[in-house]
Short mmCIF file of C-alpha atoms in Angstrom, two decimals:
data_model
loop_
_atom_site.label_atom_id
_atom_site.label_comp_id
_atom_site.label_asym_id
_atom_site.label_seq_id
_atom_site.Cartn_x
_atom_site.Cartn_y
_atom_site.Cartn_z
CA UNK J 20 64.74 3.41 -43.90
CA UNK J 21 65.62 7.24 -43.27
CA UNK J 22 65.20 8.53 -47.24
CA UNK J 23 61.51 6.23 -46.67
CA UNK J 24 60.69 7.98 -43.95
CA UNK J 25 61.44 11.17 -45.53
CA UNK J 26 59.96 10.57 -49.03
CA UNK J 27 56.64 9.16 -47.35
CA UNK J 28 56.70 12.23 -44.85
CA UNK J 29 56.61 14.94 -47.48
CA UNK J 30 54.07 13.19 -49.29
CA UNK J 31 51.69 12.36 -46.87
CA UNK J 32 51.88 15.86 -44.85
CA UNK J 33 52.17 18.19 -48.22
CA UNK J 34 49.85 15.90 -50.83
CA UNK J 35 47.47 13.50 -48.70
CA UNK J 36 47.43 16.67 -46.18
CA UNK J 37 47.82 14.48 -43.38
CA UNK J 38 47.43 16.92 -40.40
CA UNK J 39 47.33 16.47 -36.35
CA UNK J 40 44.19 14.97 -35.17
CA UNK J 41 43.85 13.09 -38.64
CA UNK J 42 42.10 9.25 -37.80
CA UNK J 43 44.74 6.99 -40.08
CA UNK J 44 44.08 3.05 -40.78
CA UNK J 45 46.44 1.38 -42.75
CA UNK J 46 45.91 -1.85 -43.64
CA UNK J 47 48.75 -4.45 -44.56
CA UNK J 48 49.39 -7.96 -45.81
CA UNK J 49 52.13 -10.24 -44.21
CA UNK J 50 53.38 -13.52 -44.82
CA UNK J 51 53.49 -14.29 -48.75
CA UNK J 52 55.98 -12.31 -51.27
CA UNK J 53 58.09 -9.80 -50.60
CA UNK J 54 56.24 -8.33 -47.88
CA UNK J 55 57.05 -4.06 -49.27
CA UNK J 56 53.25 -3.33 -48.64
CA UNK J 57 53.45 -4.21 -44.98
CA UNK J 58 57.47 -2.25 -44.41
CA UNK J 59 55.93 0.86 -46.26
CA UNK J 60 52.76 0.39 -43.83
CA UNK J 61 55.14 0.36 -41.06
CA UNK J 62 56.78 3.21 -42.23
CA UNK J 63 53.75 5.37 -42.74
CA UNK J 64 52.17 4.57 -39.10
CA UNK J 65 55.24 5.95 -37.31
CA UNK J 66 55.17 8.99 -39.71
CA UNK J 67 51.45 9.23 -38.42
CA UNK J 68 52.01 8.65 -35.11
CA UNK J 69 55.03 11.31 -35.42
CA UNK J 70 52.59 13.55 -36.66
CA UNK J 71 50.07 13.48 -33.67
CA UNK J 72 47.73 11.44 -35.56
CA UNK J 73 45.41 8.17 -33.81
CA UNK J 74 46.30 5.72 -36.15
CA UNK J 75 45.95 1.61 -36.18
CA UNK J 76 48.03 -0.59 -38.62
CA UNK J 77 45.90 -3.67 -39.72
CA UNK J 78 47.67 -6.73 -40.84
CA UNK J 79 46.00 -9.82 -42.58
CA UNK J 80 46.89 -12.91 -44.40
CA UNK J 81 47.08 -12.47 -48.22
CA UNK J 82 44.35 -13.58 -50.66
CA UNK J 83 43.32 -13.16 -54.15
CA UNK J 84 40.28 -10.84 -55.20
CA UNK J 85 38.42 -14.32 -56.05
CA UNK J 86 38.64 -14.84 -52.24
CA UNK J 87 36.56 -13.05 -49.23
CA UNK J 88 38.60 -10.40 -47.09
CA UNK J 89 39.39 -10.87 -43.74
CA UNK J 90 36.20 -9.90 -41.36
CA UNK J 91 38.57 -7.54 -39.22
CA UNK J 92 39.68 -5.90 -42.12
CA UNK J 93 36.27 -4.82 -43.37
CA UNK J 94 34.76 -4.00 -40.27
CA UNK J 95 37.96 -1.86 -40.10
CA UNK J 96 37.22 0.09 -43.35
CA UNK J 97 33.55 0.59 -41.54
CA UNK J 98 35.26 2.73 -38.55
CA UNK J 99 35.50 6.39 -38.67
CA UNK J 100 38.39 6.97 -39.76
CA UNK J 101 39.01 10.39 -42.01
CA UNK J 102 41.83 8.51 -43.76
CA UNK J 103 42.94 4.43 -45.38
CA UNK J 104 45.46 3.50 -46.58
CA UNK J 105 45.68 -0.20 -48.15
CA UNK J 106 49.45 -0.89 -49.08
CA UNK J 107 48.56 -4.26 -50.66
CA UNK J 108 45.02 -3.84 -52.79
CA UNK J 109 45.34 -6.71 -54.50
CA UNK J 110 45.95 -9.14 -51.62
CA UNK J 111 42.97 -8.23 -49.41
CA UNK J 112 40.05 -10.26 -51.11
CA UNK J 113 36.91 -8.75 -51.88
CA UNK J 114 34.07 -7.53 -50.16
CA UNK J 115 31.83 -10.37 -49.69
CA UNK J 116 28.95 -8.51 -48.39
CA UNK J 117 29.14 -5.43 -51.31
CA UNK J 118 29.17 -8.47 -53.47
CA UNK J 119 26.15 -9.88 -52.43
CA UNK J 120 24.20 -6.69 -52.04
CA UNK J 121 25.92 -3.43 -53.48
CA UNK J 122 26.15 -0.62 -51.91
CA UNK J 123 23.67 2.37 -54.09
CA UNK J 124 24.73 5.78 -54.51
CA UNK J 125 21.04 6.66 -56.43
CA UNK J 126 22.10 4.48 -59.60
CA UNK J 127 25.36 3.60 -59.08
CA UNK J 128 26.78 0.42 -57.20
CA UNK J 129 29.81 -0.62 -55.24
CA UNK J 130 30.59 -3.72 -54.09
CA UNK J 131 33.30 -2.99 -52.04
CA UNK J 132 33.08 -1.05 -48.56
CA UNK J 133 36.08 1.27 -48.85
CA UNK J 134 35.08 2.91 -52.54
CA UNK J 135 31.29 2.97 -51.21
CA UNK J 136 32.39 5.10 -48.13
CA UNK J 137 34.81 6.99 -50.39
CA UNK J 138 32.07 7.82 -52.81
CA UNK J 139 30.04 9.22 -50.16
CA UNK J 140 32.52 11.30 -49.19
CA UNK J 141 33.09 9.75 -45.59
CA UNK J 142 36.69 8.83 -46.40
CA UNK J 143 40.14 9.38 -48.26
CA UNK J 144 41.59 6.64 -49.40
CA UNK J 145 45.07 5.46 -50.70
CA UNK J 146 45.53 2.24 -52.19
CA UNK J 147 48.82 0.65 -53.46
CA UNK J 148 51.22 -2.61 -54.12
CA UNK J 149 54.87 -2.38 -54.11
CA UNK J 150 56.77 -4.78 -55.47
CA UNK J 151 59.83 -2.29 -55.67
CA UNK J 152 60.46 0.04 -52.97
CA UNK J 153 62.83 2.21 -54.36
CA UNK J 154 61.10 2.48 -58.04
CA UNK J 155 57.78 3.12 -55.81
CA UNK J 156 59.16 6.17 -53.79
CA UNK J 157 60.39 7.93 -56.47
CA UNK J 158 57.73 7.57 -57.99
CA UNK J 159 56.32 9.68 -55.38
CA UNK J 160 59.24 12.08 -55.03
CA UNK J 161 58.00 14.21 -58.03
CA UNK J 162 56.95 17.77 -58.52
CA UNK J 163 53.26 17.80 -58.01
CA UNK J 164 52.98 21.30 -59.30
CA UNK J 165 53.46 20.71 -62.92
CA UNK J 166 51.97 17.39 -63.01
CA UNK J 167 48.95 19.26 -61.65
CA UNK J 168 48.71 21.99 -63.97
CA UNK J 169 49.77 19.22 -66.91
CA UNK J 170 46.36 17.11 -65.22
CA UNK J 171 44.35 19.84 -65.13
CA UNK J 172 44.50 20.83 -68.57
CA UNK J 173 43.74 16.88 -69.51
CA UNK J 174 40.71 17.24 -67.44
CA UNK J 175 38.91 19.99 -68.93
CA UNK J 176 39.89 18.69 -72.56
CA UNK J 177 38.17 15.51 -71.35
CA UNK J 178 34.95 17.26 -70.66
CA UNK J 179 35.02 18.94 -74.20
CA UNK J 180 36.05 15.37 -75.62
CA UNK J 181 33.22 13.16 -77.59
CA UNK J 182 35.61 10.61 -79.08
CA UNK J 183 39.20 9.57 -77.85
CA UNK J 184 41.05 7.81 -80.84
CA UNK J 185 43.82 5.43 -79.74
CA UNK J 186 46.50 4.47 -82.32
CA UNK J 187 49.26 2.01 -81.46
CA UNK J 188 51.67 -0.25 -83.43
CA UNK J 189 53.06 2.97 -85.66
CA UNK J 190 49.57 3.53 -87.06
CA UNK J 191 48.45 0.17 -87.77
CA UNK J 192 45.76 -0.47 -85.15
CA UNK J 193 43.33 2.16 -83.61
CA UNK J 194 40.19 1.61 -81.25
CA UNK J 195 37.48 4.32 -81.29
CA UNK J 196 36.08 5.14 -77.68
CA UNK J 197 33.26 7.49 -76.70
CA UNK J 198 33.20 9.75 -73.58
CA UNK J 199 30.24 8.71 -70.98
CA UNK J 200 29.14 12.01 -69.95
CA UNK J 201 27.88 10.92 -66.90
CA UNK J 202 31.19 10.22 -65.70
CA UNK J 203 33.48 12.79 -65.06
CA UNK J 204 37.27 12.40 -66.03
CA UNK J 205 39.92 12.75 -62.88
CA UNK J 206 43.09 12.96 -62.10
CA UNK J 207 45.16 11.38 -58.93
CA UNK J 208 47.75 14.78 -59.19
CA UNK J 209 47.74 16.85 -56.26
CA UNK J 210 46.88 17.87 -52.91
CA UNK J 211 42.74 18.61 -54.07
CA UNK J 212 42.84 15.03 -53.53
CA UNK J 213 43.35 14.82 -49.66
CA UNK J 214 39.74 15.70 -49.44
CA UNK J 215 37.24 13.51 -48.41
CA UNK J 216 35.90 11.23 -51.29
CA UNK J 217 39.25 11.69 -53.32
CA UNK J 218 42.69 10.13 -52.76
CA UNK J 219 43.43 7.16 -54.88
CA UNK J 220 46.16 4.50 -55.98
CA UNK J 221 49.92 5.50 -55.59
CA UNK J 222 51.83 6.46 -57.09
CA UNK J 223 49.83 9.73 -58.28
CA UNK J 224 50.31 10.25 -62.23
CA UNK J 225 47.03 9.13 -64.18
CA UNK J 226 43.96 11.12 -65.62
CA UNK J 227 41.26 8.65 -66.55
CA UNK J 228 37.88 8.47 -67.96
CA UNK J 229 35.22 5.93 -67.48
CA UNK J 230 33.79 5.10 -71.07
CA UNK J 231 30.79 4.30 -72.84
CA UNK J 232 31.49 0.76 -72.77
CA UNK J 233 28.62 -0.59 -74.80
CA UNK J 234 30.64 1.70 -77.86
CA UNK J 235 34.51 0.50 -78.43
CA UNK J 236 35.67 -0.83 -81.83
CA UNK J 237 38.28 -1.28 -83.44
CA UNK J 238 41.60 -2.34 -82.27
CA UNK J 239 44.86 -1.79 -79.79
CA UNK J 240 48.50 -3.26 -79.05
CA UNK J 241 49.61 -3.64 -75.90
CA UNK J 242 53.09 -3.54 -75.96
CA UNK J 243 53.77 -2.55 -72.08
CA UNK J 244 52.99 -4.61 -68.59
CA UNK J 245 49.29 -5.91 -67.78
CA UNK J 246 48.40 -7.55 -64.25
CA UNK J 247 47.48 -11.37 -63.42
CA UNK J 248 45.26 -10.83 -60.46
CA UNK J 249 45.55 -14.55 -60.63
CA UNK J 250 49.10 -14.82 -59.90
CA UNK J 251 49.51 -11.45 -57.84
CA UNK J 252 51.82 -10.47 -60.61
CA UNK J 253 52.82 -7.91 -63.29
CA UNK J 254 53.00 -9.40 -66.85
CA UNK J 255 55.75 -7.52 -69.28
CA UNK J 256 54.36 -7.87 -72.83
CA UNK J 257 57.72 -8.91 -74.64
CA UNK J 258 55.32 -10.31 -77.68
CA UNK J 259 53.12 -7.19 -78.37
CA UNK J 260 49.08 -8.91 -77.66
CA UNK J 261 46.21 -7.26 -80.23
CA UNK J 262 42.89 -7.00 -78.90
CA UNK J 263 39.97 -6.34 -81.01
CA UNK J 264 36.28 -4.91 -79.73
CA UNK J 265 33.17 -4.77 -80.98
CA UNK J 266 30.38 -2.84 -80.16
CA UNK J 267 32.13 -2.24 -76.89
CA UNK J 268 33.30 -5.46 -76.22
CA UNK J 269 37.03 -7.63 -76.41
CA UNK J 270 36.16 -9.85 -79.20
CA UNK J 271 39.58 -11.38 -80.29
CA UNK J 272 42.99 -11.82 -77.99
CA UNK J 273 46.19 -12.08 -80.57
CA UNK J 274 49.61 -12.99 -79.33
CA UNK J 275 51.70 -15.13 -77.69
CA UNK J 276 52.32 -16.40 -74.37
CA UNK J 277 51.22 -13.01 -72.78
CA UNK J 278 48.31 -13.24 -75.08
CA UNK J 279 47.75 -17.01 -73.57
CA UNK J 280 47.88 -15.75 -70.40
CA UNK J 281 45.54 -12.72 -70.70
CA UNK J 282 42.91 -14.89 -72.13
CA UNK J 283 43.66 -17.39 -69.65
CA UNK J 284 42.68 -14.45 -66.93
CA UNK J 285 39.22 -13.91 -68.59
CA UNK J 286 37.92 -17.08 -68.89
CA UNK J 287 38.62 -17.63 -65.12
CA UNK J 288 37.50 -14.85 -63.82
CA UNK J 289 34.08 -15.42 -66.39
CA UNK J 290 34.06 -18.97 -64.81
CA UNK J 291 34.47 -18.28 -60.86
CA UNK J 292 31.72 -15.38 -61.78
CA UNK J 293 29.43 -17.83 -63.18
CA UNK J 294 29.79 -19.81 -60.13
CA UNK J 295 29.34 -17.40 -57.52
CA UNK J 296 26.43 -15.69 -59.37
CA UNK J 297 24.78 -19.52 -58.90
CA UNK J 298 24.77 -19.01 -54.88
CA UNK J 299 23.71 -15.18 -55.15
CA UNK J 300 21.48 -13.59 -57.11
CA UNK J 301 22.65 -10.36 -56.87
CA UNK J 302 25.55 -11.28 -58.93
CA UNK J 303 24.09 -10.35 -62.34
CA UNK J 304 24.88 -10.21 -66.19
CA UNK J 305 26.46 -7.21 -66.05
CA UNK J 306 29.43 -9.05 -63.52
CA UNK J 307 29.93 -11.34 -66.89
CA UNK J 308 29.51 -8.67 -69.43
CA UNK J 309 32.26 -5.76 -67.66
CA UNK J 310 34.34 -8.89 -67.88
CA UNK J 311 35.15 -8.03 -71.59
CA UNK J 312 34.34 -4.16 -71.59
CA UNK J 313 36.44 -1.32 -71.25
CA UNK J 314 35.49 0.86 -68.03
CA UNK J 315 38.66 2.75 -68.05
CA UNK J 316 40.56 5.07 -69.91
CA UNK J 317 43.95 7.11 -68.65
CA UNK J 318 47.09 9.17 -70.04
CA UNK J 319 50.14 8.44 -68.16
CA UNK J 320 51.07 11.64 -66.78
CA UNK J 321 54.48 10.81 -63.74
CA UNK J 322 57.93 11.36 -65.40
CA UNK J 323 59.42 9.06 -62.62
CA UNK J 324 57.15 6.45 -63.40
CA UNK J 325 58.50 4.21 -65.78
CA UNK J 326 57.59 0.58 -66.93
CA UNK J 327 59.39 -1.73 -64.87
CA UNK J 328 57.34 -4.67 -64.10
CA UNK J 329 54.82 -3.08 -61.23
CA UNK J 330 52.08 -2.23 -62.34
CA UNK J 331 51.18 0.68 -59.83
CA UNK J 332 54.19 2.04 -61.86
CA UNK J 333 54.19 1.38 -64.65
CA UNK J 334 50.65 3.03 -65.61
CA UNK J 335 51.56 6.09 -64.17
CA UNK J 336 54.30 6.69 -67.09
CA UNK J 337 54.44 10.12 -68.54
CA UNK J 338 53.27 9.79 -72.29
CA UNK J 339 51.54 6.22 -72.13
CA UNK J 340 48.17 5.12 -71.92
CA UNK J 341 46.40 2.19 -70.70
CA UNK J 342 42.71 1.03 -71.08
CA UNK J 343 41.35 -1.47 -67.96
CA UNK J 344 39.29 -4.13 -68.06
CA UNK J 345 36.54 -4.86 -66.04
CA UNK J 346 34.94 -3.17 -62.93
CA UNK J 347 35.26 0.77 -63.50
CA UNK J 348 35.84 3.58 -60.76
CA UNK J 349 32.53 4.54 -61.36
CA UNK J 350 30.16 1.66 -60.36
CA UNK J 351 30.23 -1.17 -62.93
CA UNK J 352 31.18 -4.15 -61.11
CA UNK J 353 33.28 -6.94 -61.95
CA UNK J 354 35.81 -9.74 -60.40
CA UNK J 355 38.75 -8.05 -62.09
CA UNK J 356 40.10 -4.65 -63.48
CA UNK J 357 43.06 -5.88 -65.64
CA UNK J 358 45.37 -3.02 -66.50
CA UNK J 359 46.86 -2.97 -70.35
CA UNK J 360 49.56 -0.42 -71.17
CA UNK J 361 50.41 0.83 -74.01
CA UNK J 362 53.99 2.27 -74.36
CA UNK J 363 54.29 4.75 -77.21
CA UNK J 364 50.35 5.57 -78.15
CA UNK J 365 48.91 8.84 -80.33
CA UNK J 366 46.36 9.90 -78.68
CA UNK J 367 43.77 12.24 -79.94
CA UNK J 368 40.55 13.66 -78.76
CA UNK J 369 37.77 14.69 -81.15
CA UNK J 370 35.21 17.09 -79.10
CA UNK J 371 31.51 18.02 -79.47
CA UNK J 372 32.64 21.50 -81.53
CA UNK J 373 34.01 19.19 -84.38
CA UNK J 374 37.47 19.76 -83.92
CA UNK J 375 39.85 17.27 -83.42
CA UNK J 376 43.36 17.82 -81.31
CA UNK J 377 46.41 15.47 -80.87
CA UNK J 378 47.39 14.90 -77.45
CA UNK J 379 49.50 12.60 -76.88
CA UNK J 380 52.21 11.64 -79.68
CA UNK J 381 55.87 10.22 -79.04
CA UNK J 382 55.89 9.75 -75.36
CA UNK J 383 54.99 13.60 -75.46
CA UNK J 384 52.00 15.32 -73.90
CA UNK J 385 51.47 18.18 -76.51
CA UNK J 386 50.49 21.52 -74.82
CA UNK J 387 47.21 22.92 -76.41
CA UNK J 388 47.06 23.76 -79.46
CA UNK J 389 45.57 27.30 -80.71
#
């Protein structure tokens, strides 16, 4: 545990910028699975207490996203904390009040109190799930300055980008995405993520955008991993899955057992959503439509991350790409967020200027072309 506390202390003090007097809430699950998140939660508690924070650890029984979160957990999220850590993000259930009546900021809707308070810049929020403690710790013990420079470069390029082309399976498949200019690109790389309204999932190591979810066209081969929210585990893809998109929506899934699993997940979430919509008029067709829409595109930038069966680490692996079906970080609602990872993509940005640039090739993020 000494190694754990040493790495966590460096992250919390120098990256999350936690300092004396901060008010910190830690939410962990206990009673099912490996309980690694609870162990990390306790370690964070001890480090924050040593720093001089006002810190509270709330422990609940784990539950699927289809189940409502514990009312004590939700009520704790509403209290006046500066910083919130969810150590078992996929075991906390959903916010039933937000699902019934989404929280509004302008036209943006939020179905989770944590994301809503984060968007209002009332808290800094971090969330993660820990399948393998050593691999997770290694992925946060990285050169943040180097990753920060890389991430800033990608952010700036995305601001100028109109279309993104993701070429997979050695060039046999191509997916074209359109950048939604109302949704800004962001990275999770550096101490700037410690300001109110920032944070993100840990480990850091992705630069992402919420694309225009009515546009996606073409096909993509997923050969890394994806998360099974129904069984709370990461699926390593042994037989690649081919996803086809038309008019922004997933139209076909081809593959073997992994493809069958993905199909089952989407169908099950759709059925659950339909049942919930019967009881609640605020669960609109958007919840169903977003299940099959691409509501995240991201590039992995973490050189200490490896695809190893822990989705929160897999998706940060340097030189990879992933898309997500379901809810977005910009308010698109759904009872699903399914990241799907491509191990060796070729990524091309097409700029508004008419120029295009190869951004990633053979797991290398290329320097700016001159």
